């Protein structure tokens, strides 16, 4: 590969006027500017460097570049990277944002605010929260920790750096940042497959890291490239235990099922499965106009997170009260859906024609069903006696009245990631039943977006799952 160290001084892959978007690859910490090949379709075309599969793996005959680096030094690099992302001194994020806006389904204003927040995940307290809460401290990463066993025996254990290939999701730029942070903290080697709906964020972050510390062992531990998902010519070669320990997969059912084809002895799947989220609103919301206003506003925040593209975004909301109370709530919620917030826009995507037809049928079934809002993407709420059969998306929320919040638990399952609860005092009575149903997060209504570092994600601690745990007995 003919590579150039990523010093941020050169604009990568200048796009010709009205031509396909040029995508930069990063291979072992260097920019790949070899001749490009074309992907996509007319109107959504892009080009990428051709893949050299031999360059995308690290031989097991030698340790990865950062295997023996003290974690404190890695944290220092990540903190510096966060500051560089915040300032964007080399314009790498601005370049990536300009290209992403042209191909992403999310509005430019939402992407711009998401990019402005990327640096937050690189702050020192957030990094050590993951190390301390998920792994029990830096000593687990930096060497062997002695443990006492029954019968007076002793042993030693180490969280050993892994070899990871990541299939990341592109529904929110934070996924790329999260993957880079976790990959760096493990000290392992990391191959990131770029998603077709975000071909630019991961490489912009890695190029920024390289501009902070050219040639750093952590920088050389990362590659980020694109290939078409499911391409056997690539995946049957790379997805092997002689190259990688684990496949870290984000995405929908097709992505996860495709990844499962390659799982076998020595090659494990760490899956961030497709999820949906819901809200439950207690009768306390109707105690006053102010309480109802607070509940509707908080629920709208959860429902519009990344214009409902994220797993944490609420789609079904269960209201403890009468049909008339649910209607009052639904009307107020609909108004709030059209408010622009940090990670949402006032207008979302227009409702597709086939979905409009289904909703028109529900409008005709009043008063059993009621619908607020239009089809222009500003927000739409459907009140129904049972959850609707289709998947609410693009700032559409289904409100269902229930006699008691405990009745809403029946609608939660293993595919339910987050449940927002109002008021906070009702969480304690619901969380065990929700957990039993399969729910992974119970949060205060309005706090679904953004998972605090150091807590579990989709029911497990990611850093702990990513590491290889080795014993000296």
CSV table of C-alpha atoms in Angstrom, one decimal:
chain,number,residue,atom,x,y,z
A,1,UNK,CA,0.0,0.0,0.0
A,2,UNK,CA,1.2,3.5,-0.8
A,3,UNK,CA,0.2,5.4,2.3
A,4,UNK,CA,0.6,8.9,3.7
A,5,UNK,CA,0.9,9.6,7.4
A,6,UNK,CA,-2.3,11.3,8.6
A,7,UNK,CA,-1.0,14.7,9.5
A,8,UNK,CA,-4.3,16.4,8.6
A,9,UNK,CA,-2.6,18.7,6.1
A,10,UNK,CA,-3.9,17.1,3.0
A,11,UNK,CA,-7.6,17.0,1.9
A,12,UNK,CA,-8.4,13.4,1.0
A,13,UNK,CA,-10.1,12.3,-2.2
A,14,UNK,CA,-11.2,15.7,-3.6
A,15,UNK,CA,-14.6,15.2,-5.1
A,16,UNK,CA,-15.2,16.2,-8.7
A,17,UNK,CA,-18.2,18.5,-9.3
A,18,UNK,CA,-21.4,16.4,-9.4
A,19,UNK,CA,-19.3,13.3,-9.1
A,20,UNK,CA,-19.4,10.4,-6.6
A,21,UNK,CA,-18.3,11.2,-3.1
A,22,UNK,CA,-14.7,10.0,-2.4
A,23,UNK,CA,-14.3,8.0,0.8
A,24,UNK,CA,-10.9,7.8,2.6
A,25,UNK,CA,-9.7,4.5,4.0
A,26,UNK,CA,-7.4,4.3,7.0
A,27,UNK,CA,-5.1,1.2,7.1
A,28,UNK,CA,-2.9,0.6,10.1
A,29,UNK,CA,-3.1,4.3,10.9
A,30,UNK,CA,-2.3,5.6,7.4
A,31,UNK,CA,-4.5,7.1,4.8
A,32,UNK,CA,-5.0,4.9,1.7
A,33,UNK,CA,-5.1,7.0,-1.4
A,34,UNK,CA,-4.7,4.3,-4.0
A,35,UNK,CA,-6.9,4.3,-7.1
A,36,UNK,CA,-10.6,4.2,-6.2
A,37,UNK,CA,-13.4,1.9,-7.2
A,38,UNK,CA,-17.0,2.9,-7.5
A,39,UNK,CA,-19.9,1.8,-5.3
A,40,UNK,CA,-23.5,2.7,-4.7
A,41,UNK,CA,-26.2,3.7,-7.2
A,42,UNK,CA,-26.9,6.8,-9.4
A,43,UNK,CA,-27.5,9.7,-7.1
A,44,UNK,CA,-25.9,8.0,-4.1
A,45,UNK,CA,-22.6,6.9,-5.6
A,46,UNK,CA,-19.2,6.9,-3.8
A,47,UNK,CA,-15.7,5.7,-4.4
A,48,UNK,CA,-13.2,3.9,-2.1
A,49,UNK,CA,-9.7,2.6,-2.4
A,50,UNK,CA,-9.4,-1.0,-3.5
A,51,UNK,CA,-8.9,-3.4,-0.6
A,52,UNK,CA,-5.6,-5.1,0.2
A,53,UNK,CA,-6.8,-7.8,2.5
A,54,UNK,CA,-3.3,-8.7,3.7
A,55,UNK,CA,-2.9,-5.2,5.1
A,56,UNK,CA,-6.2,-5.5,7.1
A,57,UNK,CA,-4.9,-8.2,9.5
A,58,UNK,CA,-2.2,-8.2,12.2
A,59,UNK,CA,-0.2,-11.5,12.4
A,60,UNK,CA,-0.6,-13.5,15.6
A,61,UNK,CA,3.1,-14.2,15.5
A,62,UNK,CA,3.7,-10.8,17.1
A,63,UNK,CA,1.8,-8.6,19.6
A,64,UNK,CA,-0.3,-5.7,18.4
A,65,UNK,CA,1.3,-2.3,18.5
A,66,UNK,CA,-0.3,-1.2,21.8
A,67,UNK,CA,-0.5,-4.6,23.6
A,68,UNK,CA,2.0,-3.5,26.2
A,69,UNK,CA,1.3,0.2,26.4
A,70,UNK,CA,0.2,1.5,29.9
A,71,UNK,CA,-3.4,2.3,29.8
A,72,UNK,CA,-2.7,5.8,31.3
A,73,UNK,CA,-0.8,6.7,28.2
A,74,UNK,CA,-3.7,5.5,26.0
A,75,UNK,CA,-6.1,7.6,28.1
A,76,UNK,CA,-3.8,10.6,27.6
A,77,UNK,CA,-3.9,10.1,23.8
A,78,UNK,CA,-7.7,9.8,23.8
A,79,UNK,CA,-8.1,12.9,25.9
A,80,UNK,CA,-5.9,14.8,23.5
A,81,UNK,CA,-7.8,13.4,20.6
A,82,UNK,CA,-11.0,14.7,22.1
A,83,UNK,CA,-9.6,18.2,22.4
A,84,UNK,CA,-8.5,18.0,18.8
A,85,UNK,CA,-12.0,16.9,17.8
A,86,UNK,CA,-13.5,19.8,19.7
A,87,UNK,CA,-11.3,22.4,18.0
A,88,UNK,CA,-11.1,20.6,14.7
A,89,UNK,CA,-7.9,22.4,14.0
A,90,UNK,CA,-7.2,20.5,10.8
A,91,UNK,CA,-10.8,20.7,9.5
A,92,UNK,CA,-11.1,16.9,9.3
A,93,UNK,CA,-14.5,16.8,11.0
A,94,UNK,CA,-15.7,19.7,8.8
A,95,UNK,CA,-14.6,17.7,5.7
A,96,UNK,CA,-16.3,14.6,6.9
A,97,UNK,CA,-19.5,16.4,7.8
A,98,UNK,CA,-19.7,18.1,4.4
A,99,UNK,CA,-19.5,14.6,2.7
A,100,UNK,CA,-21.8,12.9,5.2
A,101,UNK,CA,-24.6,15.5,4.8
A,102,UNK,CA,-24.8,14.6,1.1
A,103,UNK,CA,-25.6,10.9,1.7
A,104,UNK,CA,-27.1,10.6,5.2
A,105,UNK,CA,-30.8,10.4,5.9
A,106,UNK,CA,-30.4,12.7,8.9
A,107,UNK,CA,-30.7,16.5,8.4
A,108,UNK,CA,-27.5,18.5,8.3
A,109,UNK,CA,-28.4,20.4,11.4
A,110,UNK,CA,-28.6,17.2,13.5
A,111,UNK,CA,-25.4,15.9,12.1
A,112,UNK,CA,-23.6,19.1,12.8
A,113,UNK,CA,-24.7,19.1,16.4
A,114,UNK,CA,-23.8,15.4,16.7
A,115,UNK,CA,-20.3,16.1,15.4
A,116,UNK,CA,-19.9,19.0,17.8
A,117,UNK,CA,-20.6,16.6,20.7
A,118,UNK,CA,-18.2,13.8,19.5
A,119,UNK,CA,-15.4,15.0,21.8
A,120,UNK,CA,-17.4,14.4,24.9
A,121,UNK,CA,-16.8,10.6,24.8
A,122,UNK,CA,-13.1,11.3,25.0
A,123,UNK,CA,-13.1,13.0,28.3
A,124,UNK,CA,-10.9,11.5,31.1
A,125,UNK,CA,-13.7,10.9,33.6
A,126,UNK,CA,-15.7,9.0,31.0
A,127,UNK,CA,-12.8,6.9,30.0
A,128,UNK,CA,-11.9,5.9,33.6
A,129,UNK,CA,-15.5,5.2,34.4
A,130,UNK,CA,-15.4,2.5,31.7
A,131,UNK,CA,-12.1,1.1,32.9
A,132,UNK,CA,-13.1,1.1,36.6
A,133,UNK,CA,-16.7,0.0,36.4
A,134,UNK,CA,-16.4,-2.5,33.6
A,135,UNK,CA,-13.0,-4.0,34.2
A,136,UNK,CA,-12.3,-3.3,37.9
A,137,UNK,CA,-9.4,-0.9,37.3
A,138,UNK,CA,-6.4,-0.2,35.1
A,139,UNK,CA,-4.4,-3.0,36.7
A,140,UNK,CA,-6.5,-5.6,34.9
A,141,UNK,CA,-5.3,-4.1,31.6
A,142,UNK,CA,-1.7,-3.4,32.5
A,143,UNK,CA,-0.7,-6.8,33.8
A,144,UNK,CA,-1.5,-9.9,35.7
A,145,UNK,CA,-3.6,-9.6,38.9
A,146,UNK,CA,-3.1,-12.2,41.6
A,147,UNK,CA,-6.3,-13.7,43.0
A,148,UNK,CA,-6.8,-16.0,45.9
A,149,UNK,CA,-8.7,-19.3,45.3
A,150,UNK,CA,-10.3,-21.8,47.7
A,151,UNK,CA,-8.0,-24.2,49.6
A,152,UNK,CA,-5.3,-21.5,49.9
A,153,UNK,CA,-4.4,-21.6,46.2
A,154,UNK,CA,-3.5,-18.5,44.2
A,155,UNK,CA,-3.7,-17.7,40.6
A,156,UNK,CA,-3.3,-14.7,38.3
A,157,UNK,CA,-5.7,-13.3,35.7
A,158,UNK,CA,-5.3,-10.7,33.0
A,159,UNK,CA,-7.7,-8.9,30.6
A,160,UNK,CA,-5.5,-9.5,27.5
A,161,UNK,CA,-5.8,-7.3,24.4
A,162,UNK,CA,-8.1,-8.7,21.7
A,163,UNK,CA,-8.1,-8.8,17.9
A,164,UNK,CA,-11.4,-7.2,16.9
A,165,UNK,CA,-13.3,-6.7,13.7
A,166,UNK,CA,-16.2,-4.2,14.1
A,167,UNK,CA,-19.3,-3.9,11.9
A,168,UNK,CA,-20.4,-0.5,13.0
A,169,UNK,CA,-23.8,1.1,12.5
A,170,UNK,CA,-24.3,4.5,10.8
A,171,UNK,CA,-27.6,5.6,12.4
A,172,UNK,CA,-25.7,8.1,14.7
A,173,UNK,CA,-22.1,9.4,14.5
A,174,UNK,CA,-21.5,8.5,18.2
A,175,UNK,CA,-21.3,4.8,17.3
A,176,UNK,CA,-18.0,5.4,15.5
A,177,UNK,CA,-16.6,7.4,18.4
A,178,UNK,CA,-17.7,4.8,20.9
A,179,UNK,CA,-16.1,2.0,18.8
A,180,UNK,CA,-12.8,3.8,18.5
A,181,UNK,CA,-12.7,4.6,22.3
A,182,UNK,CA,-13.5,1.0,23.3
A,183,UNK,CA,-11.1,-0.4,20.8
A,184,UNK,CA,-8.3,1.8,22.1
A,185,UNK,CA,-9.0,1.1,25.7
A,186,UNK,CA,-8.7,-2.7,25.1
A,187,UNK,CA,-5.2,-2.1,23.7
A,188,UNK,CA,-6.1,-4.5,20.9
A,189,UNK,CA,-6.0,-4.3,17.1
A,190,UNK,CA,-9.2,-3.1,15.4
A,191,UNK,CA,-10.6,-3.4,11.9
A,192,UNK,CA,-13.7,-1.2,11.5
A,193,UNK,CA,-16.1,-1.9,8.6
A,194,UNK,CA,-17.5,1.5,7.5
A,195,UNK,CA,-21.3,1.5,7.2
A,196,UNK,CA,-22.8,2.7,3.9
A,197,UNK,CA,-24.9,5.4,5.7
A,198,UNK,CA,-21.8,6.8,7.5
A,199,UNK,CA,-18.6,6.4,5.5
A,200,UNK,CA,-16.8,9.3,7.0
A,201,UNK,CA,-17.0,9.7,10.8
A,202,UNK,CA,-14.7,6.8,11.9
A,203,UNK,CA,-12.0,7.8,9.5
A,204,UNK,CA,-12.2,11.5,10.5
A,205,UNK,CA,-11.7,10.5,14.2
A,206,UNK,CA,-8.8,8.2,13.4
A,207,UNK,CA,-7.2,10.8,11.2
A,208,UNK,CA,-7.6,13.3,14.0
A,209,UNK,CA,-5.9,10.9,16.4
A,210,UNK,CA,-3.1,10.5,14.0
A,211,UNK,CA,-2.6,14.2,13.7
A,212,UNK,CA,-2.3,14.4,17.5
A,213,UNK,CA,0.3,11.6,17.6
A,214,UNK,CA,1.6,10.4,14.2
A,215,UNK,CA,2.8,6.8,14.3
A,216,UNK,CA,1.6,6.2,17.9
A,217,UNK,CA,1.0,2.5,18.7
A,218,UNK,CA,-2.7,3.0,19.2
A,219,UNK,CA,-3.0,4.8,15.8
A,220,UNK,CA,-1.2,1.9,14.1
A,221,UNK,CA,-3.7,-0.5,15.8
A,222,UNK,CA,-6.7,0.7,13.7
A,223,UNK,CA,-7.9,0.3,10.2
A,224,UNK,CA,-11.2,1.5,8.9
A,225,UNK,CA,-12.4,0.5,5.4
A,226,UNK,CA,-15.6,-0.1,3.4
A,227,UNK,CA,-16.8,-3.3,1.7
A,228,UNK,CA,-20.3,-4.3,0.8
A,229,UNK,CA,-21.9,-6.1,3.7
A,230,UNK,CA,-22.2,-9.8,3.0
A,231,UNK,CA,-19.4,-9.8,0.4
A,232,UNK,CA,-18.1,-13.3,0.8
A,233,UNK,CA,-14.9,-12.5,-1.2
A,234,UNK,CA,-13.9,-10.3,1.7
A,235,UNK,CA,-15.7,-11.7,4.8
A,236,UNK,CA,-14.8,-15.3,4.2
A,237,UNK,CA,-11.1,-14.3,4.2
A,238,UNK,CA,-11.1,-11.8,7.1
A,239,UNK,CA,-13.7,-13.4,9.5
A,240,UNK,CA,-11.4,-16.2,10.7
A,241,UNK,CA,-9.9,-17.0,14.1
A,242,UNK,CA,-6.4,-17.0,12.8
A,243,UNK,CA,-6.8,-13.2,12.3
A,244,UNK,CA,-9.4,-12.0,14.8
A,245,UNK,CA,-10.9,-13.1,18.2
A,246,UNK,CA,-14.2,-11.4,18.0
A,247,UNK,CA,-16.7,-9.9,15.6
A,248,UNK,CA,-18.4,-6.9,17.1
A,249,UNK,CA,-21.6,-6.3,15.1
A,250,UNK,CA,-24.1,-3.5,15.3
A,251,UNK,CA,-27.2,-3.4,13.1
A,252,UNK,CA,-30.4,-4.9,12.0
A,253,UNK,CA,-31.5,-8.6,11.9
A,254,UNK,CA,-29.9,-9.1,8.5
A,255,UNK,CA,-26.5,-7.8,9.7
A,256,UNK,CA,-26.5,-10.0,12.8
A,257,UNK,CA,-27.7,-13.1,10.9
A,258,UNK,CA,-25.0,-12.5,8.3
A,259,UNK,CA,-22.4,-12.2,11.0
A,260,UNK,CA,-23.5,-15.5,12.6
A,261,UNK,CA,-22.5,-17.4,9.5
A,262,UNK,CA,-18.9,-16.9,10.4
A,263,UNK,CA,-19.0,-17.6,14.2
A,264,UNK,CA,-17.3,-20.7,15.3
A,265,UNK,CA,-14.6,-22.1,17.7
A,266,UNK,CA,-12.1,-19.3,18.4
A,267,UNK,CA,-14.2,-16.6,16.6
A,268,UNK,CA,-16.9,-15.1,18.9
A,269,UNK,CA,-19.8,-12.7,18.1
A,270,UNK,CA,-20.3,-9.7,20.3
A,271,UNK,CA,-23.7,-8.4,19.1
A,272,UNK,CA,-25.4,-5.1,19.7
A,273,UNK,CA,-28.8,-6.4,18.4
A,274,UNK,CA,-31.5,-4.4,16.8
A,275,UNK,CA,-33.7,-2.8,19.5
A,276,UNK,CA,-36.7,-0.6,20.0
A,277,UNK,CA,-37.6,1.5,23.0
A,278,UNK,CA,-40.8,2.6,24.8
A,279,UNK,CA,-42.1,5.0,27.4
A,280,UNK,CA,-44.5,4.5,30.3
A,281,UNK,CA,-46.3,7.6,31.8
A,282,UNK,CA,-48.0,7.3,35.2
A,283,UNK,CA,-51.3,8.8,36.3
A,284,UNK,CA,-49.2,11.5,38.1
A,285,UNK,CA,-48.9,13.3,34.8
A,286,UNK,CA,-52.5,14.4,35.1
A,287,UNK,CA,-52.2,15.9,38.5
A,288,UNK,CA,-51.7,19.3,37.0
A,289,UNK,CA,-51.2,21.1,33.7
A,290,UNK,CA,-47.6,21.6,34.6
A,291,UNK,CA,-47.0,17.9,35.3
A,292,UNK,CA,-48.6,17.0,32.0
A,293,UNK,CA,-46.5,19.5,30.2
A,294,UNK,CA,-43.3,18.1,31.8
A,295,UNK,CA,-44.2,14.6,30.9
A,296,UNK,CA,-45.1,15.4,27.3
A,297,UNK,CA,-41.9,17.4,26.8
A,298,UNK,CA,-39.7,14.7,28.3
A,299,UNK,CA,-41.4,12.0,26.2
A,300,UNK,CA,-40.9,14.1,23.1
A,301,UNK,CA,-37.1,14.3,23.8
A,302,UNK,CA,-36.9,10.5,23.9
A,303,UNK,CA,-39.1,10.0,20.8
A,304,UNK,CA,-37.2,12.4,18.6
A,305,UNK,CA,-33.6,11.4,19.5
A,306,UNK,CA,-31.8,11.4,16.1
A,307,UNK,CA,-35.2,11.8,14.6
A,308,UNK,CA,-36.1,8.4,15.9
A,309,UNK,CA,-33.3,6.6,14.1
A,310,UNK,CA,-31.5,5.5,17.3
A,311,UNK,CA,-32.4,2.3,19.2
A,312,UNK,CA,-33.0,4.4,22.4
A,313,UNK,CA,-35.8,6.5,20.7
A,314,UNK,CA,-39.2,5.8,22.1
A,315,UNK,CA,-41.8,4.6,19.6
A,316,UNK,CA,-44.6,3.2,21.8
A,317,UNK,CA,-45.8,5.1,24.8
A,318,UNK,CA,-48.2,3.6,27.4
A,319,UNK,CA,-50.3,6.1,29.4
A,320,UNK,CA,-51.9,5.1,32.7
A,321,UNK,CA,-55.3,6.7,32.5
A,322,UNK,CA,-58.5,6.9,30.6
A,323,UNK,CA,-58.9,7.3,26.9
A,324,UNK,CA,-59.8,10.9,27.3
A,325,UNK,CA,-56.6,11.5,29.4
A,326,UNK,CA,-54.5,9.6,26.8
A,327,UNK,CA,-56.0,11.9,24.1
A,328,UNK,CA,-55.0,15.0,26.1
A,329,UNK,CA,-51.5,13.7,26.4
A,330,UNK,CA,-51.3,12.6,22.8
A,331,UNK,CA,-52.3,16.1,21.5
A,332,UNK,CA,-49.7,17.8,23.7
A,333,UNK,CA,-47.0,15.2,22.7
A,334,UNK,CA,-47.7,15.9,19.0
A,335,UNK,CA,-47.0,19.6,19.5
A,336,UNK,CA,-43.7,18.8,21.2
A,337,UNK,CA,-42.5,16.5,18.5
A,338,UNK,CA,-42.1,19.4,16.2
A,339,UNK,CA,-39.6,21.2,18.4
A,340,UNK,CA,-35.9,21.1,17.3
A,341,UNK,CA,-33.6,19.8,20.0
A,342,UNK,CA,-29.9,19.1,20.3
A,343,UNK,CA,-30.1,15.8,18.5
A,344,UNK,CA,-33.3,16.2,16.5
A,345,UNK,CA,-34.7,18.6,13.9
A,346,UNK,CA,-38.1,20.3,13.8
A,347,UNK,CA,-38.9,18.4,10.6
A,348,UNK,CA,-38.2,14.7,10.1
A,349,UNK,CA,-38.7,12.6,6.9
A,350,UNK,CA,-42.0,12.7,5.2
A,351,UNK,CA,-44.2,9.7,6.0
A,352,UNK,CA,-44.0,7.2,3.1
A,353,UNK,CA,-47.0,6.7,0.9
A,354,UNK,CA,-47.7,3.1,2.0
A,355,UNK,CA,-47.6,4.1,5.7
A,356,UNK,CA,-49.9,7.1,5.0
A,357,UNK,CA,-52.5,4.7,3.7
A,358,UNK,CA,-52.4,2.6,6.9
A,359,UNK,CA,-52.7,5.7,9.0
A,360,UNK,CA,-55.6,7.0,6.9
A,361,UNK,CA,-57.5,3.8,7.6
A,362,UNK,CA,-56.9,4.4,11.4
A,363,UNK,CA,-58.2,8.0,11.1
A,364,UNK,CA,-61.4,6.6,9.7
A,365,UNK,CA,-61.9,4.4,12.8
A,366,UNK,CA,-62.4,7.3,15.2
A,367,UNK,CA,-63.1,7.4,18.1
A,368,UNK,CA,-61.5,3.9,18.7
A,369,UNK,CA,-58.4,5.4,17.1
A,370,UNK,CA,-57.3,9.0,16.9
A,371,UNK,CA,-54.5,10.6,15.0
A,372,UNK,CA,-52.8,14.0,15.5
A,373,UNK,CA,-50.4,15.6,13.1
A,374,UNK,CA,-49.7,15.4,9.4
A,375,UNK,CA,-47.4,13.6,7.0
A,376,UNK,CA,-44.8,16.3,6.5
A,377,UNK,CA,-42.3,14.9,9.1
A,378,UNK,CA,-43.2,17.4,11.8
A,379,UNK,CA,-44.5,14.7,14.1
A,380,UNK,CA,-47.5,12.4,14.2
A,381,UNK,CA,-49.2,10.6,17.1
A,382,UNK,CA,-51.7,7.7,17.0
A,383,UNK,CA,-53.8,6.8,20.0
A,384,UNK,CA,-55.0,3.2,19.8
A,385,UNK,CA,-56.4,0.6,22.2
A,386,UNK,CA,-53.5,-1.8,21.4
A,387,UNK,CA,-50.1,-1.1,19.9
A,388,UNK,CA,-50.3,-0.7,16.1
A,389,UNK,CA,-48.9,-3.5,14.0
A,390,UNK,CA,-46.5,-1.4,11.9
A,391,UNK,CA,-43.1,0.1,13.1
A,392,UNK,CA,-43.5,3.8,14.0
A,393,UNK,CA,-40.6,5.7,12.5
A,394,UNK,CA,-39.6,9.2,11.5
A,395,UNK,CA,-41.1,11.0,14.5
A,396,UNK,CA,-44.3,8.8,14.7
A,397,UNK,CA,-45.4,7.8,18.2
A,398,UNK,CA,-48.1,5.3,19.1
A,399,UNK,CA,-49.9,6.2,22.4
A,400,UNK,CA,-51.8,3.3,24.2
A,401,UNK,CA,-53.9,3.9,27.4
A,402,UNK,CA,-53.5,1.3,30.1
A,403,UNK,CA,-55.3,0.8,33.4
A,404,UNK,CA,-52.1,0.4,35.3
A,405,UNK,CA,-48.4,0.8,34.4
A,406,UNK,CA,-47.8,-2.8,35.2
A,407,UNK,CA,-50.1,-3.7,32.2
A,408,UNK,CA,-47.5,-2.1,29.9
A,409,UNK,CA,-44.9,-4.6,31.0
A,410,UNK,CA,-46.6,-7.2,28.8
A,411,UNK,CA,-45.6,-5.2,25.7
A,412,UNK,CA,-41.9,-5.2,26.6
A,413,UNK,CA,-39.5,-8.0,25.5
A,414,UNK,CA,-36.0,-9.0,24.7
A,415,UNK,CA,-36.0,-6.6,21.8
A,416,UNK,CA,-36.9,-3.7,24.1
A,417,UNK,CA,-33.8,-1.8,24.9
A,418,UNK,CA,-34.8,1.3,26.9
A,419,UNK,CA,-38.0,2.1,28.9
A,420,UNK,CA,-38.4,5.7,30.0
A,421,UNK,CA,-40.6,6.1,33.1
A,422,UNK,CA,-42.6,9.1,34.5
A,423,UNK,CA,-42.4,9.9,37.3
A,424,UNK,CA,-39.1,8.7,38.7
A,425,UNK,CA,-40.8,7.3,41.8
A,426,UNK,CA,-42.6,4.7,39.7
A,427,UNK,CA,-39.4,3.1,38.4
A,428,UNK,CA,-38.8,0.9,41.5
A,429,UNK,CA,-42.1,-0.9,41.1
A,430,UNK,CA,-41.5,-1.7,37.4
A,431,UNK,CA,-37.8,-2.4,37.0
A,432,UNK,CA,-37.7,-6.0,38.1
A,433,UNK,CA,-40.7,-7.0,36.0
A,434,UNK,CA,-39.2,-5.1,33.0
A,435,UNK,CA,-35.9,-6.8,33.5
A,436,UNK,CA,-37.6,-10.2,33.7
A,437,UNK,CA,-39.3,-9.4,30.4
A,438,UNK,CA,-35.9,-8.7,28.8
A,439,UNK,CA,-35.5,-5.0,29.0
A,440,UNK,CA,-31.9,-3.7,29.3
A,441,UNK,CA,-32.4,-0.1,30.5
A,442,UNK,CA,-34.9,1.7,32.8
A,443,UNK,CA,-34.4,5.4,32.8
A,444,UNK,CA,-36.1,8.6,33.8
A,445,UNK,CA,-38.4,9.9,31.0
A,446,UNK,CA,-36.4,12.3,28.8
A,447,UNK,CA,-33.1,10.6,29.6
A,448,UNK,CA,-33.1,7.7,27.1
A,449,UNK,CA,-30.5,9.3,24.8
A,450,UNK,CA,-26.8,8.9,25.6
A,451,UNK,CA,-25.7,6.0,27.8
A,452,UNK,CA,-23.5,7.0,30.7
A,453,UNK,CA,-20.0,5.5,30.4
A,454,UNK,CA,-19.3,2.6,32.6
A,455,UNK,CA,-22.8,1.1,32.7
A,456,UNK,CA,-24.0,-1.9,30.8
A,457,UNK,CA,-24.9,-1.6,27.1
A,458,UNK,CA,-27.6,-3.9,25.8
A,459,UNK,CA,-27.4,-6.0,28.9
A,460,UNK,CA,-23.6,-6.5,29.2
A,461,UNK,CA,-20.4,-4.6,29.9
A,462,UNK,CA,-18.8,-4.1,26.5
A,463,UNK,CA,-15.2,-3.7,27.6
A,464,UNK,CA,-15.4,-6.9,29.6
A,465,UNK,CA,-16.9,-8.8,26.7
A,466,UNK,CA,-14.3,-7.4,24.2
A,467,UNK,CA,-11.3,-8.5,26.3
A,468,UNK,CA,-9.7,-11.9,26.2
A,469,UNK,CA,-9.5,-13.2,29.8
A,470,UNK,CA,-6.4,-15.4,30.4
A,471,UNK,CA,-5.5,-17.3,33.6
A,472,UNK,CA,-2.1,-18.2,35.0
A,473,UNK,CA,-3.0,-21.1,37.4
